[in-house]
Tab-separated table of C-alpha atoms in Angstrom:
chain	number	residue	atom	x	y	z
A	1	UNK	CA	-86.595	-118.837	-22.924
A	2	UNK	CA	-84.898	-116.986	-20.257
A	3	UNK	CA	-86.999	-115.843	-17.426
A	4	UNK	CA	-86.070	-112.737	-15.181
A	5	UNK	CA	-86.997	-111.860	-11.797
A	6	UNK	CA	-89.366	-108.977	-11.071
A	7	UNK	CA	-86.649	-106.886	-9.810
A	8	UNK	CA	-84.881	-106.986	-12.996
A	9	UNK	CA	-87.926	-106.012	-14.846
A	10	UNK	CA	-88.303	-102.463	-13.060
A	11	UNK	CA	-88.242	-99.481	-15.391
A	12	UNK	CA	-85.090	-97.633	-16.584
A	13	UNK	CA	-84.665	-93.979	-15.507
A	14	UNK	CA	-85.576	-91.294	-17.862
A	15	UNK	CA	-82.572	-89.532	-19.402
A	16	UNK	CA	-82.837	-85.792	-19.759
A	17	UNK	CA	-81.262	-83.871	-22.792
A	18	UNK	CA	-79.462	-80.500	-22.499
A	19	UNK	CA	-81.177	-77.343	-23.430
A	20	UNK	CA	-80.530	-76.507	-27.115
A	21	UNK	CA	-77.848	-73.826	-27.572
A	22	UNK	CA	-78.891	-70.469	-28.839
A	23	UNK	CA	-77.192	-69.378	-32.175
A	24	UNK	CA	-75.473	-66.185	-32.052
A	25	UNK	CA	-75.573	-64.069	-35.282
A	26	UNK	CA	-73.159	-61.294	-36.225
A	27	UNK	CA	-75.547	-58.585	-35.027
A	28	UNK	CA	-75.426	-59.820	-31.664
A	29	UNK	CA	-71.318	-60.316	-31.384
A	30	UNK	CA	-69.336	-57.242	-29.830
A	31	UNK	CA	-67.256	-55.196	-32.263
A	32	UNK	CA	-63.782	-56.530	-32.596
A	33	UNK	CA	-60.745	-54.566	-33.818
A	34	UNK	CA	-59.555	-55.240	-37.175
A	35	UNK	CA	-56.560	-57.426	-37.381
A	36	UNK	CA	-53.168	-55.626	-38.229
A	37	UNK	CA	-54.343	-52.339	-36.885
A	38	UNK	CA	-52.713	-50.957	-33.682
A	39	UNK	CA	-55.786	-48.754	-32.820
A	40	UNK	CA	-59.519	-49.335	-32.962
A	41	UNK	CA	-61.622	-47.762	-35.407
A	42	UNK	CA	-62.643	-45.378	-32.835
A	43	UNK	CA	-59.150	-43.551	-32.860
A	44	UNK	CA	-58.992	-40.166	-34.514
A	45	UNK	CA	-57.705	-39.855	-38.105
A	46	UNK	CA	-54.097	-39.037	-38.778
A	47	UNK	CA	-55.040	-35.693	-40.540
A	48	UNK	CA	-57.351	-34.511	-37.965
A	49	UNK	CA	-56.871	-30.838	-36.797
A	50	UNK	CA	-54.852	-30.292	-33.525
A	51	UNK	CA	-56.625	-29.509	-30.449
A	52	UNK	CA	-56.625	-25.655	-29.538
A	53	UNK	CA	-53.733	-24.528	-26.992
A	54	UNK	CA	-54.569	-24.212	-23.454
A	55	UNK	CA	-55.335	-20.630	-22.336
A	56	UNK	CA	-52.553	-18.667	-20.758
A	57	UNK	CA	-52.053	-18.543	-17.110
A	58	UNK	CA	-53.639	-15.645	-15.190
A	59	UNK	CA	-51.100	-12.693	-14.426
A	60	UNK	CA	-49.358	-12.709	-11.003
A	61	UNK	CA	-51.263	-10.680	-8.212
A	62	UNK	CA	-49.868	-7.112	-7.549
A	63	UNK	CA	-47.270	-6.927	-4.860
A	64	UNK	CA	-48.661	-6.124	-1.487
A	65	UNK	CA	-48.427	-2.367	-0.087
A	66	UNK	CA	-45.742	-1.374	2.171
A	67	UNK	CA	-46.255	-1.881	5.939
A	68	UNK	CA	-47.863	1.072	7.593
A	69	UNK	CA	-45.676	2.986	10.146
A	70	UNK	CA	-46.637	2.568	13.820
A	71	UNK	CA	-47.487	5.470	16.232
A	72	UNK	CA	-43.515	5.551	17.119
A	73	UNK	CA	-42.437	5.910	13.427
A	74	UNK	CA	-41.078	2.184	13.126
A	75	UNK	CA	-42.012	0.096	10.379
A	76	UNK	CA	-44.368	-2.722	11.462
A	77	UNK	CA	-42.810	-6.269	11.203
A	78	UNK	CA	-42.882	-7.986	7.682
A	79	UNK	CA	-44.539	-11.136	7.034
A	80	UNK	CA	-42.840	-13.360	4.775
A	81	UNK	CA	-39.292	-14.771	4.434
A	82	UNK	CA	-36.451	-13.255	6.586
A	83	UNK	CA	-34.107	-10.828	4.703
A	84	UNK	CA	-31.240	-9.784	6.714
A	85	UNK	CA	-30.615	-5.902	7.087
A	86	UNK	CA	-27.052	-5.020	5.900
A	87	UNK	CA	-27.251	-1.230	6.551
A	88	UNK	CA	-25.783	-1.463	10.114
A	89	UNK	CA	-22.719	-3.473	8.631
A	90	UNK	CA	-21.887	-1.253	5.760
A	91	UNK	CA	-22.308	1.982	8.000
A	92	UNK	CA	-19.628	0.482	10.291
A	93	UNK	CA	-17.402	-0.322	7.409
A	94	UNK	CA	-17.599	3.280	6.020
A	95	UNK	CA	-16.948	4.623	9.523
A	96	UNK	CA	-13.746	2.467	9.639
A	97	UNK	CA	-12.590	3.540	6.342
A	98	UNK	CA	-13.314	7.196	7.181
A	99	UNK	CA	-10.964	6.686	10.178
A	100	UNK	CA	-8.234	4.855	8.203
A	101	UNK	CA	-8.246	7.663	5.550
A	102	UNK	CA	-8.009	10.397	8.056
A	103	UNK	CA	-5.015	8.411	9.989
A	104	UNK	CA	-3.253	8.145	6.649
A	105	UNK	CA	-3.663	11.800	5.784
A	106	UNK	CA	-2.531	12.780	9.328
A	107	UNK	CA	0.557	10.550	9.088
A	108	UNK	CA	1.418	11.780	5.600
A	109	UNK	CA	1.453	15.456	6.800
A	110	UNK	CA	3.378	14.777	9.944
A	111	UNK	CA	5.848	12.746	7.987
A	112	UNK	CA	6.361	15.571	5.431
A	113	UNK	CA	6.721	18.092	8.183
A	114	UNK	CA	9.475	16.030	9.962
A	115	UNK	CA	11.204	14.898	6.816
A	116	UNK	CA	13.611	17.653	6.651
A	117	UNK	CA	15.111	17.455	10.214
A	118	UNK	CA	14.736	13.608	9.980
A	119	UNK	CA	16.824	13.442	6.706
A	120	UNK	CA	19.408	15.783	8.084
A	121	UNK	CA	19.893	13.532	11.280
A	122	UNK	CA	20.226	10.413	9.210
A	123	UNK	CA	22.850	12.125	6.838
A	124	UNK	CA	24.713	13.342	9.812
A	125	UNK	CA	25.097	9.981	11.431
A	126	UNK	CA	25.612	7.879	8.275
A	127	UNK	CA	27.068	10.311	5.750
A	128	UNK	CA	24.399	9.642	3.163
A	129	UNK	CA	24.194	12.043	0.302
A	130	UNK	CA	27.782	13.412	0.615
A	131	UNK	CA	26.804	14.869	4.318
A	132	UNK	CA	29.949	14.726	6.595
A	133	UNK	CA	29.511	12.748	9.736
A	134	UNK	CA	29.096	14.848	12.934
A	135	UNK	CA	28.195	12.043	15.472
A	136	UNK	CA	30.317	12.807	18.582
A	137	UNK	CA	30.426	8.946	19.510
A	138	UNK	CA	32.772	8.240	16.663
A	139	UNK	CA	35.355	10.701	17.858
A	140	UNK	CA	37.164	8.145	20.026
A	141	UNK	CA	40.911	8.174	20.761
A	142	UNK	CA	41.440	5.283	18.630
A	143	UNK	CA	40.215	7.338	15.583
A	144	UNK	CA	42.648	10.227	16.114
A	145	UNK	CA	45.873	8.329	15.295
A	146	UNK	CA	47.355	9.326	11.930
A	147	UNK	CA	47.964	6.581	9.347
A	148	UNK	CA	51.411	7.528	7.844
A	149	UNK	CA	51.669	4.485	5.564
A	150	UNK	CA	49.435	6.165	2.942
A	151	UNK	CA	49.846	9.361	1.178
A	152	UNK	CA	48.229	12.593	2.412
A	153	UNK	CA	44.951	13.366	1.107
A	154	UNK	CA	44.312	16.797	-0.342
A	155	UNK	CA	41.367	18.640	1.131
A	156	UNK	CA	40.090	21.588	-0.851
A	157	UNK	CA	37.371	24.144	0.348
A	158	UNK	CA	34.628	25.827	-1.707
A	159	UNK	CA	31.915	28.322	-0.741
A	160	UNK	CA	28.759	29.830	-2.212
A	161	UNK	CA	25.896	32.077	-1.124
A	162	UNK	CA	22.188	32.182	-2.042
A	163	UNK	CA	20.968	35.125	-4.207
A	164	UNK	CA	18.591	36.201	-1.429
A	165	UNK	CA	21.650	36.662	0.940
A	166	UNK	CA	23.882	39.843	0.527
A	167	UNK	CA	26.820	38.307	2.265
A	168	UNK	CA	30.332	37.445	1.207
A	169	UNK	CA	31.474	34.045	2.110
A	170	UNK	CA	34.943	32.772	1.361
A	171	UNK	CA	37.504	30.296	2.856
A	172	UNK	CA	40.803	31.515	4.209
A	173	UNK	CA	42.891	28.690	2.846
A	174	UNK	CA	42.476	27.101	-0.385
A	175	UNK	CA	43.629	23.421	0.725
A	176	UNK	CA	45.036	21.500	3.459
A	177	UNK	CA	46.763	18.015	3.252
A	178	UNK	CA	46.280	15.462	5.932
A	179	UNK	CA	46.793	11.691	6.842
A	180	UNK	CA	43.938	9.681	7.657
A	181	UNK	CA	43.336	9.873	11.343
A	182	UNK	CA	44.886	13.390	11.466
A	183	UNK	CA	43.102	16.432	12.751
A	184	UNK	CA	42.923	19.561	10.779
A	185	UNK	CA	41.691	23.092	11.473
A	186	UNK	CA	40.258	25.418	8.524
A	187	UNK	CA	38.636	28.928	8.516
A	188	UNK	CA	35.907	30.636	6.564
A	189	UNK	CA	35.071	34.377	6.688
A	190	UNK	CA	31.581	35.757	6.334
A	191	UNK	CA	30.762	39.523	5.946
A	192	UNK	CA	27.289	41.119	5.997
A	193	UNK	CA	27.247	43.556	3.060
A	194	UNK	CA	23.909	44.776	3.806
A	195	UNK	CA	22.605	47.660	6.088
A	196	UNK	CA	20.472	45.345	8.096
A	197	UNK	CA	21.048	42.674	10.513
A	198	UNK	CA	20.651	39.240	8.778
A	199	UNK	CA	20.430	35.764	9.957
A	200	UNK	CA	22.125	32.832	7.792
A	201	UNK	CA	22.279	29.285	7.943
A	202	UNK	CA	24.935	27.048	6.221
A	203	UNK	CA	24.549	23.529	4.567
A	204	UNK	CA	27.567	21.331	3.564
A	205	UNK	CA	28.568	18.550	1.487
A	206	UNK	CA	31.650	16.233	0.538
A	207	UNK	CA	32.813	15.186	-2.840
A	208	UNK	CA	33.268	12.454	-4.080
A	209	UNK	CA	30.186	11.195	-2.104
A	210	UNK	CA	31.594	7.991	-1.165
A	211	UNK	CA	34.146	9.651	1.195
A	212	UNK	CA	31.343	11.315	3.255
A	213	UNK	CA	31.075	8.167	5.867
A	214	UNK	CA	34.782	8.647	6.564
A	215	UNK	CA	34.755	12.485	6.770
A	216	UNK	CA	34.088	13.455	10.350
A	217	UNK	CA	33.751	17.028	11.689
A	218	UNK	CA	34.339	17.855	15.330
A	219	UNK	CA	33.320	21.252	15.213
A	220	UNK	CA	31.471	23.192	12.563
A	221	UNK	CA	29.089	26.054	11.943
A	222	UNK	CA	26.731	24.201	9.678
A	223	UNK	CA	22.946	23.985	10.411
A	224	UNK	CA	23.508	26.616	13.059
A	225	UNK	CA	22.073	30.251	13.294
A	226	UNK	CA	24.610	32.852	12.171
A	227	UNK	CA	23.529	36.252	12.764
A	228	UNK	CA	25.717	39.060	11.390
A	229	UNK	CA	25.026	42.708	12.057
A	230	UNK	CA	25.220	45.257	9.403
A	231	UNK	CA	28.664	45.417	8.003
A	232	UNK	CA	29.885	42.804	10.418
A	233	UNK	CA	32.724	40.092	9.484
A	234	UNK	CA	33.287	37.120	11.339
A	235	UNK	CA	35.676	33.855	11.328
A	236	UNK	CA	33.955	30.472	11.255
A	237	UNK	CA	36.187	27.625	12.043
A	238	UNK	CA	35.891	24.023	10.861
A	239	UNK	CA	37.669	21.258	12.914
A	240	UNK	CA	37.712	17.948	11.119
A	241	UNK	CA	39.526	14.598	10.452
A	242	UNK	CA	39.370	11.616	8.000
A	243	UNK	CA	38.493	8.158	9.750
A	244	UNK	CA	41.702	5.891	9.562
A	245	UNK	CA	39.318	3.260	8.190
A	246	UNK	CA	39.560	5.199	4.888
A	247	UNK	CA	43.036	3.723	4.196
A	248	UNK	CA	41.564	0.154	4.729
A	249	UNK	CA	38.664	0.440	2.285
A	250	UNK	CA	39.525	-0.818	-1.228
A	251	UNK	CA	36.865	1.349	-2.698
A	252	UNK	CA	38.714	4.318	-1.496
A	253	UNK	CA	41.888	3.600	-3.561
A	254	UNK	CA	42.905	6.197	-6.105
A	255	UNK	CA	41.036	8.873	-4.267
A	256	UNK	CA	43.500	11.575	-3.531
A	257	UNK	CA	41.499	14.877	-3.236
A	258	UNK	CA	38.356	15.501	-1.268
A	259	UNK	CA	36.351	18.963	-1.447
A	260	UNK	CA	34.416	20.404	1.538
A	261	UNK	CA	31.743	22.768	0.259
A	262	UNK	CA	29.420	25.149	2.205
A	263	UNK	CA	26.378	27.274	1.004
A	264	UNK	CA	24.864	29.894	3.011
A	265	UNK	CA	21.186	30.724	2.749
A	266	UNK	CA	19.167	33.430	4.264
A	267	UNK	CA	17.013	32.078	7.248
A	268	UNK	CA	13.986	32.882	9.316
A	269	UNK	CA	12.168	31.325	12.131
A	270	UNK	CA	9.056	29.114	11.463
A	271	UNK	CA	7.215	27.430	14.335
A	272	UNK	CA	10.204	27.955	16.705
A	273	UNK	CA	12.639	26.568	14.227
A	274	UNK	CA	15.148	28.284	11.803
A	275	UNK	CA	14.751	27.311	8.333
A	276	UNK	CA	16.540	28.461	5.136
A	277	UNK	CA	15.159	30.412	2.453
A	278	UNK	CA	16.008	29.573	-1.097
């Protein structure tokens, strides 16, 4: 028999068992969504009616009344975003346009008034439009040497009178023949057949027109006042020559005849200047 010591015979500690678990039933479990569904049972049905539309927004408030005028008559300063005032800009543009239009009208009137003497001066210097040149700066000694290596040119004379002028106007010679660079003198005769003193003025031209730049007149009665008393008859000289360069211009080849024509018109004074009457 095995004997133990008293220390070995002390009592063992008492073991404690855990409290028993409470059983849960289906009533106490929380609701779980069904498997295979994306939404819980609380989601609305697919065929449920749509919610009513939201109410329309309220209308905007009316615009504020215009600002009152101050005691000085000026409008009170506006409150709100800045808006530039273009009235001064457009007023300045309209004023400039008015000035430009008035200047253009004035220039047009001035040009139309001065067109006749200006056209006459240009034609007399350039021979444009069949007008013989009367520029005295071209009458140099080198221009007055006859070119005898070319045939003489036949210069015929023609005359006419306006229906408003009771004159008889005719050339004294029918033609002259000259070399380029050779001077020639011709005469016209004018007779006033009315019983009143009449002022006349003559215009002239040269045909063919391309000869006009070479046809120079040293003395002429054209564009000058010619006053004839009742029944008076006068002789009017024409002193002219053809520029020697006429013989060197290829465009003048084949031209053997030139016609100098004069037409007399009745004239009167307008603004200090004598003008022909048609």
